Structure formats: structure tokens, C-alpha cells
Short mmCIF file of C-alpha atoms in Angstrom, two decimals:
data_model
loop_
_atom_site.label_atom_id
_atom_site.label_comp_id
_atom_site.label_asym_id
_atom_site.label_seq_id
_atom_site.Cartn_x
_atom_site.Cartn_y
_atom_site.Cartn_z
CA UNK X 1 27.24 6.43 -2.99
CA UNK X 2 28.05 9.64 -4.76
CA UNK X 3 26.00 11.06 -7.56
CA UNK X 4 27.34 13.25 -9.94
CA UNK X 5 26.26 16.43 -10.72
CA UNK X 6 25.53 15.80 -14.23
CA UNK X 7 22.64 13.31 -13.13
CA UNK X 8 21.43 15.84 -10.22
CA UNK X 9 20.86 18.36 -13.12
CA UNK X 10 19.61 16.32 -15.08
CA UNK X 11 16.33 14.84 -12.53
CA UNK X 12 16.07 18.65 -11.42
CA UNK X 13 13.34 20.47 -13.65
CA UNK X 14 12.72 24.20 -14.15
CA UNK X 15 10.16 24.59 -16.28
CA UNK X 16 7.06 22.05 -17.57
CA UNK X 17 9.09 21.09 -20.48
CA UNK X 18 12.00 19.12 -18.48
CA UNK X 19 9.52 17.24 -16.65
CA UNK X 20 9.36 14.25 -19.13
CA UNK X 21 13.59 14.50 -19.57
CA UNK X 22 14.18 14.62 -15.65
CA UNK X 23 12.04 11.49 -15.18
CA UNK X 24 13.49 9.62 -17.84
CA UNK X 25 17.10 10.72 -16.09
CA UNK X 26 15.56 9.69 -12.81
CA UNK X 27 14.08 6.35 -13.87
CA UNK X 28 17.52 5.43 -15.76
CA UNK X 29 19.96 6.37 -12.88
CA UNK X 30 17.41 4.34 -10.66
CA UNK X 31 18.01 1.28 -13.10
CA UNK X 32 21.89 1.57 -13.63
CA UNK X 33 22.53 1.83 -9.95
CA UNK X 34 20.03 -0.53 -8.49
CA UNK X 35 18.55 -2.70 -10.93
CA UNK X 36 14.93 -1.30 -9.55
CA UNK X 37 12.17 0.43 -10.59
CA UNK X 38 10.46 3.55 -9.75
CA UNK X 39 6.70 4.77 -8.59
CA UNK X 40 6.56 8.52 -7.13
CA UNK X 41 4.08 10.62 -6.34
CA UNK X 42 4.23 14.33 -5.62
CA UNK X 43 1.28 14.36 -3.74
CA UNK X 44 0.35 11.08 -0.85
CA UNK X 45 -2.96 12.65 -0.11
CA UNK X 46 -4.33 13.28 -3.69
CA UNK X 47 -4.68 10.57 -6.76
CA UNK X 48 -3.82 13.29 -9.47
CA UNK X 49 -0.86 11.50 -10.95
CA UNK X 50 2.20 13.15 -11.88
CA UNK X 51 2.08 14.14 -15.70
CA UNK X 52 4.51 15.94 -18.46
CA UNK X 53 4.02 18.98 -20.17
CA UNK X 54 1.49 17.28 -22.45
CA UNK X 55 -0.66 15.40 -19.54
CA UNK X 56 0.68 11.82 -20.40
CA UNK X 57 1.11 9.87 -16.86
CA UNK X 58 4.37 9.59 -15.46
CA UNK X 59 3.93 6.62 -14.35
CA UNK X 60 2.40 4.58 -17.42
CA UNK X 61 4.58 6.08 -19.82
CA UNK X 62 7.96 6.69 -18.09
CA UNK X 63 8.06 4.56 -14.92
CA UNK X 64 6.61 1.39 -16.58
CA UNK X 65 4.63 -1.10 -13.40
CA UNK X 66 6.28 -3.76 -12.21
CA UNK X 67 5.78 -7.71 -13.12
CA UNK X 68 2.28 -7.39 -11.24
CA UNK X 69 1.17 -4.68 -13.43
CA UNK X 70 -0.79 -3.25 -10.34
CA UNK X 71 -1.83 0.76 -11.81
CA UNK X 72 -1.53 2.04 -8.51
CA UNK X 73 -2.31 5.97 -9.45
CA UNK X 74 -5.60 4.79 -9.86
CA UNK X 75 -6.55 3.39 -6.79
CA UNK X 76 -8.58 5.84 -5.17
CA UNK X 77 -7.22 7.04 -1.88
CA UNK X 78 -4.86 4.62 -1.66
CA UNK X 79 -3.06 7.46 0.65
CA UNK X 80 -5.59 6.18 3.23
CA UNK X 81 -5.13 1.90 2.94
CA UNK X 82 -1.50 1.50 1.87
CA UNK X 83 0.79 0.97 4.51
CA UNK X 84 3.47 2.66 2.38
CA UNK X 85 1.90 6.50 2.60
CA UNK X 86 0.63 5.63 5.96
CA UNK X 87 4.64 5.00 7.26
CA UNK X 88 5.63 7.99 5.05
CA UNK X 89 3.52 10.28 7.33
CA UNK X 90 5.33 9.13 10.18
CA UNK X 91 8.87 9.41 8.94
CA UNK X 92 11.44 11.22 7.53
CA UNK X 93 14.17 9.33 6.60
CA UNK X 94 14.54 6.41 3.46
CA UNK X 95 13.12 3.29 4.70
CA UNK X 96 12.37 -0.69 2.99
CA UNK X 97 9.41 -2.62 3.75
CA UNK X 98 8.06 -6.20 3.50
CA UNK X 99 5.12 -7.58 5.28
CA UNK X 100 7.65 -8.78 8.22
CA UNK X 101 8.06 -5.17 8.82
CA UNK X 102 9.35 -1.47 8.58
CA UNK X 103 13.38 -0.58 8.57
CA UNK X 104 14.89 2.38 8.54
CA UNK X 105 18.25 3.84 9.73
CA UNK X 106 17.21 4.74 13.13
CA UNK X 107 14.38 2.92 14.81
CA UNK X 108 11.14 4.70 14.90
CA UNK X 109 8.71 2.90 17.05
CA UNK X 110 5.67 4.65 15.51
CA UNK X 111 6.61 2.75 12.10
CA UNK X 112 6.73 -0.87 14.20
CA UNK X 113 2.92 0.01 15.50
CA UNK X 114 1.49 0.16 11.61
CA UNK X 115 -0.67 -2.58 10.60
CA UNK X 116 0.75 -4.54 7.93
CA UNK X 117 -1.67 -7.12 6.94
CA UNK X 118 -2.19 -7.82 3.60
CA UNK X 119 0.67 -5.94 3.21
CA UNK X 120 1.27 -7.03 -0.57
CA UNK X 121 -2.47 -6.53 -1.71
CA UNK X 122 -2.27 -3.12 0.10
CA UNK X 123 1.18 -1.68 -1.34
CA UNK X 124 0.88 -3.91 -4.54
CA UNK X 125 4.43 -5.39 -4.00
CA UNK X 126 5.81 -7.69 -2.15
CA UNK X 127 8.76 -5.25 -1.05
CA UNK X 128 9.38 -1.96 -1.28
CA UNK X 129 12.56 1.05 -0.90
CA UNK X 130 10.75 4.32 0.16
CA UNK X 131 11.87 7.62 -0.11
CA UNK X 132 9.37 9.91 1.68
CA UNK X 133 9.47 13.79 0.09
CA UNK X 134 8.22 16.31 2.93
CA UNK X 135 7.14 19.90 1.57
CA UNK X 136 5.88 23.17 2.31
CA UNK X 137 2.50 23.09 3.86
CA UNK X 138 2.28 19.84 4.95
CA UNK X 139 2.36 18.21 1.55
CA UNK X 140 4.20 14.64 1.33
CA UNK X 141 5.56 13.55 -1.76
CA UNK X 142 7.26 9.45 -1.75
CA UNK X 143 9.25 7.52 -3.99
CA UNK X 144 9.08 3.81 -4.00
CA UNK X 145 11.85 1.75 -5.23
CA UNK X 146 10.67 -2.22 -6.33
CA UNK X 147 12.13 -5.07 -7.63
CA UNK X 148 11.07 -6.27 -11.29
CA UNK X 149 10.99 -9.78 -10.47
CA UNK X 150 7.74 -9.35 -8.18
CA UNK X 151 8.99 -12.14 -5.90
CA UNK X 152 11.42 -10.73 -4.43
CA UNK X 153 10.81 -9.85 -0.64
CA UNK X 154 14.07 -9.18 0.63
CA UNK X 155 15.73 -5.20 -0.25
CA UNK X 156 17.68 -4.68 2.18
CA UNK X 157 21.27 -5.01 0.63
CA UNK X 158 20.05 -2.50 -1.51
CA UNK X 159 18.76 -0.38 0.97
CA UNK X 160 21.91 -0.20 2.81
CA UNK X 161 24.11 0.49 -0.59
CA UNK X 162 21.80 3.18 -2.17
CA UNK X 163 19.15 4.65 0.18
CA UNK X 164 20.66 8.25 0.62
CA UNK X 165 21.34 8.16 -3.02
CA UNK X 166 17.29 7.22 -3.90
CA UNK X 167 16.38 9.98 -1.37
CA UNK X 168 18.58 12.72 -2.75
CA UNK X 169 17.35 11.58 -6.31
CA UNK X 170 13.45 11.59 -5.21
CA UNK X 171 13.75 14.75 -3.02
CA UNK X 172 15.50 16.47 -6.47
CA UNK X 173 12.81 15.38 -8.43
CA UNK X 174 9.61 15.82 -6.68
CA UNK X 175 10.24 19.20 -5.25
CA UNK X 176 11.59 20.79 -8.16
CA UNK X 177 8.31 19.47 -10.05
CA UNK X 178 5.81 20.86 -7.40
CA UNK X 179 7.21 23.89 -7.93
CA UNK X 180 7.07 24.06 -11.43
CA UNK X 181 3.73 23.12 -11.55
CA UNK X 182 2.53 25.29 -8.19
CA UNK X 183 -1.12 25.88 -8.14
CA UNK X 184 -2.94 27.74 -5.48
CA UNK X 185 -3.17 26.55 -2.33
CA UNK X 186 -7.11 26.64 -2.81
CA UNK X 187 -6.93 24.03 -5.62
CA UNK X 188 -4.40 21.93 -4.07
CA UNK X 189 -6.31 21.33 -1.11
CA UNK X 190 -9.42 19.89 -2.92
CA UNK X 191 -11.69 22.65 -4.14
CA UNK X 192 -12.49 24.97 -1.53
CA UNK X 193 -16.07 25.10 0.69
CA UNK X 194 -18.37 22.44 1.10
CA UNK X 195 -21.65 24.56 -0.80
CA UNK X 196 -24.44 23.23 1.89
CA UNK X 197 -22.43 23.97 4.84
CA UNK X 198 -19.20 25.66 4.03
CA UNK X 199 -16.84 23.17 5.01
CA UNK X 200 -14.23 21.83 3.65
CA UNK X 201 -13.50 17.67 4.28
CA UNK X 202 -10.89 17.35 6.75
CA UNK X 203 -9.34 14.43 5.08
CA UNK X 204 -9.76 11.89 1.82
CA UNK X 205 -9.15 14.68 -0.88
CA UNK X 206 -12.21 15.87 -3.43
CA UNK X 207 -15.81 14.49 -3.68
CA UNK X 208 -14.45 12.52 -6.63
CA UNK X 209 -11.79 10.92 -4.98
CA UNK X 210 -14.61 10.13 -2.45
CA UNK X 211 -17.36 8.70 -5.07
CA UNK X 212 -14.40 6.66 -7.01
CA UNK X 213 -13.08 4.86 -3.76
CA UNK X 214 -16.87 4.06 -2.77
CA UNK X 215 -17.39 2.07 -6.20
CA UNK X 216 -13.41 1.30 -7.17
CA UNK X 217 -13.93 -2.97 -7.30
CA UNK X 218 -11.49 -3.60 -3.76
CA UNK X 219 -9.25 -6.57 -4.00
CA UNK X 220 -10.21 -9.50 -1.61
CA UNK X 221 -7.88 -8.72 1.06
CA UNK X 222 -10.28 -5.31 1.84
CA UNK X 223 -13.30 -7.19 1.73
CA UNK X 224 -14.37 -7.38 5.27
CA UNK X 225 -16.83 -6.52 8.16
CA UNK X 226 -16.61 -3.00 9.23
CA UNK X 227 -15.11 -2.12 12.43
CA UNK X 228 -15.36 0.14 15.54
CA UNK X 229 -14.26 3.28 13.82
CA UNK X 230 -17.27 3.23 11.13
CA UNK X 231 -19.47 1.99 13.91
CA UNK X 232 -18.18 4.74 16.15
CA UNK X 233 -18.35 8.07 13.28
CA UNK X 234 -22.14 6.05 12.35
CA UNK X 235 -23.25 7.27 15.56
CA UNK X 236 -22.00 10.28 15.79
CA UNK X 237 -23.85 10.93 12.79
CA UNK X 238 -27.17 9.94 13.95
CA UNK X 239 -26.78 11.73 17.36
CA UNK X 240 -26.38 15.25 14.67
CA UNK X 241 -28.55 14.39 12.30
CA UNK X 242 -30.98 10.99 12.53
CA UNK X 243 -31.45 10.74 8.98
CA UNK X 244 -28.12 11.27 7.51
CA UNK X 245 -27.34 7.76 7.15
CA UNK X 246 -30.33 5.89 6.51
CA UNK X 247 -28.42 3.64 3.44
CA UNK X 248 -24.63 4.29 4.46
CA UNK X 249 -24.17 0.79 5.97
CA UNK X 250 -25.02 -0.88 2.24
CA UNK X 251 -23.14 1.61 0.63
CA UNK X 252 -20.06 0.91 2.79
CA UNK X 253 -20.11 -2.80 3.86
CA UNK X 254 -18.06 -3.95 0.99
CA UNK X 255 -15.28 -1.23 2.03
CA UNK X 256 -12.46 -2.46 4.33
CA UNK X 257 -9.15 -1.39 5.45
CA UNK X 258 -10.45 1.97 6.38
CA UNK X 259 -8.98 4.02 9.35
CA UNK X 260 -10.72 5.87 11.43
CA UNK X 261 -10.09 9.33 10.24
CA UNK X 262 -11.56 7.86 6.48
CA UNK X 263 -14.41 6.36 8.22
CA UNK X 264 -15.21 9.92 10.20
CA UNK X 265 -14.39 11.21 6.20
CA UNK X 266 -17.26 9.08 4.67
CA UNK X 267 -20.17 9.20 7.14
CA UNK X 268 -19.35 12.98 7.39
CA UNK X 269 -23.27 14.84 8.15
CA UNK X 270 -23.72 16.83 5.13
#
């Protein structure tokens, strides 16, 4: 589907000021075209939301929820349980989603290996259009495209009308506003040094993101035993340093859905 270049220009923004303008040009070309609505993110591995000029949310003021109502920017680290980040990592291309599975133009076999139970407590939809953003130094920014009537499982008539057409739209928008919001690199990777031993977390995002996912009040789906990979970074904590997590299992046991690399993240020795 071609876009014209009235509507590119008009999602593209330059300075802080077009930021609120170029999402309300995003979110209504979205809704003309496909009927759907729109959740982006500049940023997969942070849960700063995306905000205007005057710090209002993006997404509670110009891309209104869906029927659910689910605030998704903030879930802490949902980068780390959602199955819709997690696929973004792993591909390039526009994709849809539904619990049944992952479907993009060309089969990628890493996206049929995710784990997608739960899926709808986990990506707070029942279906999803996803436009994954790749940027300079590493960075992943994603659109997702949903369906106002929350019952809806099946995209994927849309999907094959409009997908290059959401991408092109997302890609406009999300790079143009990293870079007119660029920060240092120091403050977009989470703060710097760890102050006891100079380290800086390899994954999870800032000590707040970490305190707010240990006491954000998990839907039922996450509520489950703890698995080999907490069990596994547990020990190597004790074999470094015995005390370091007398407590964690209490702190921890109502946490599920974490991956192995967020399990190694909270039972880090500090």
C-alpha cells in the first residue's frame, strides 16, 4: 500500500515540539487504513515511556489502550516477560501474533521456539501486528498494531494488506523521535557504575526498574514456582558470596515468567 508523502512528513519529527503532531498523524493514518490501534515504544529494554514536549505519555494521551485497558508502559520490565519484545529481538521484519503462534513474511525458526503461554496475560492482547524498530547501538524500538474489539484473535488479513505500510510508518516515527530526544549514551544505558563494585547490570535496565518489577502486583498467569534458571544463578551466588542471598527466595517466589538472563539479573552478588 502506498503512503503519501504528506503523511510520511507528517509522523517524521524534527524537533520536541512535533512530537505530539507526528503521533497524532501516526495514530490517525493507523486508524483510517486499518481500523487498529497503536502502542510503540522507542526503547524495548527500558519502561521510560515515550512523552511530548511537555512530558504527557504518549500512550495515555495520544494512543488511547485498547478495550482491556491494560497500561502496559507501566509494567516493569515487561521487555523481559512479553513474548512481543522477546520476538522483536529476534527479528527484523513486520510480524502478527496470537497465542497459536508467530508469522512473518519469511519463516524464522527462532520466532517458532518462543514460549507463548499465557500469551494474552503476557502481551495484554489477544493478537497483535508488530513492527520491530532496530537502531544504532543495539537499541530496539516496536510498534504494535491491535484490534479495538479485544476479542479478536485473528490479524492476519490485515497483516498481509498493510504490514510494510505499519513498518515504514513506525520506523518514521520512532527513529526520528530518538533522535530528537538523544541523550548520552551513559544515561540511556541505565546510569552508569554500580557504586560498591563498579559494574554496571548486564541486563533489566536501572535499580528502579529492578525494585518496581520485584513489588509490581503480577497477574495470575506469572504466579508460579521458580524454575532452573533462578535455582541455577541462586547458586552461583552462594558459591561467590554465601551470604548474598539469605532472603532472595521470599523476595522472589511470587515472581514468574522470568528468563534466565533476568533471573542471573536479580540474584546478581552485590
Amino acid at each position: 500500500m502506498l503512503i503519501d508523502d504528506d503523511i510520511l512528513d507528517a509522523v517524521r519529527i524534527q524537533t520536541s515540539a512535533d512530537i505530539r503532531p507526528a503521533a497524532e498523524a501516526l495514530r490517525d493514518a493507523v486508524s483510517e487504513r486499518t481500523g487498529l490501534l497503536v502502542n510503540i515504544t522507542h526503547n524495548i529494554a527500558t519502561s521510560t515511556p515515550m512523552k511530548d514536549a511537555d512530558g504527557r505519555v504518549l500512550a495515555s494521551d495520544v494512543f488511547t489502550p485498547g478495550e482491556a485497558g491494560a497500561l502496559w508502559w507501566e509494567v516493569p520490565l515487561l521487555g523481559l516477560t512479553s513474548p512481543l519484545p522477546k520476538a522483536c529481538r529476534l527479528e527484523g521484519e513486520p510480524f502478527w501474533c496470537n497465542r497459536s503462534g508467530i508469522y512473518s513474511r519469511s519463516r524464522n525458526r527462532a520466532l517458532e521456539a518462543l514460549d507463548l503461554s499465557d500469551f494474552e496475560a503476557r502481551a495484554f492482547t489477544r493478537a497483535a501486528i508488530v513492527a520491530p524498530v532496530h537502531l544504532p547501538f543495539g537499541q530496539i524500538g516496536a510498534a504494535s498494531f491491535v484490534h479495538h474489539d479485544h476479542a479478536v484473535e485473528e490479524l492476519s488479513t490485515i497483516f498481509g494488506a498493510h504490514d510494510e505500510a505499519l513498518a515504514l510508518l513506525a520506523r518514521i516515527f520512532i527513529t526520528s523521535y530518538v533522535k530528537a530526544t538523544e541523550q548520552p549514551r551513559e544515561q540511556l544505558a541505565g546510569g552508569g557504575a554500580d557504586k560498591a563494585g563498579g559494574r554496571v547490570p548486564a541486563v533489566g535496565g536501572s535499580r528502579q526498574d529492578q525494585r518496581r518489577y520485584r513489588d509490581h502486583p503480577w497477574p495470575e498467569a506469572h504466579h508460579h514456582s521458580l524454575s532452573y534458571p533462578l535455582r541455577r544463578a541462586e547458586a552461583r551466588c552462594r558459591q561467590s558470596r554465601p551470604g548474598a542471598v539469605q532472603g532472595g527466595a521470599a523476595r522472589f517466589s511470587r515472581q514468574g515468567a522470568l528468563t534466565q538472563r533476568s533471573a542471573a539479573y536479580h540474584w546478581q552478588c552485590r
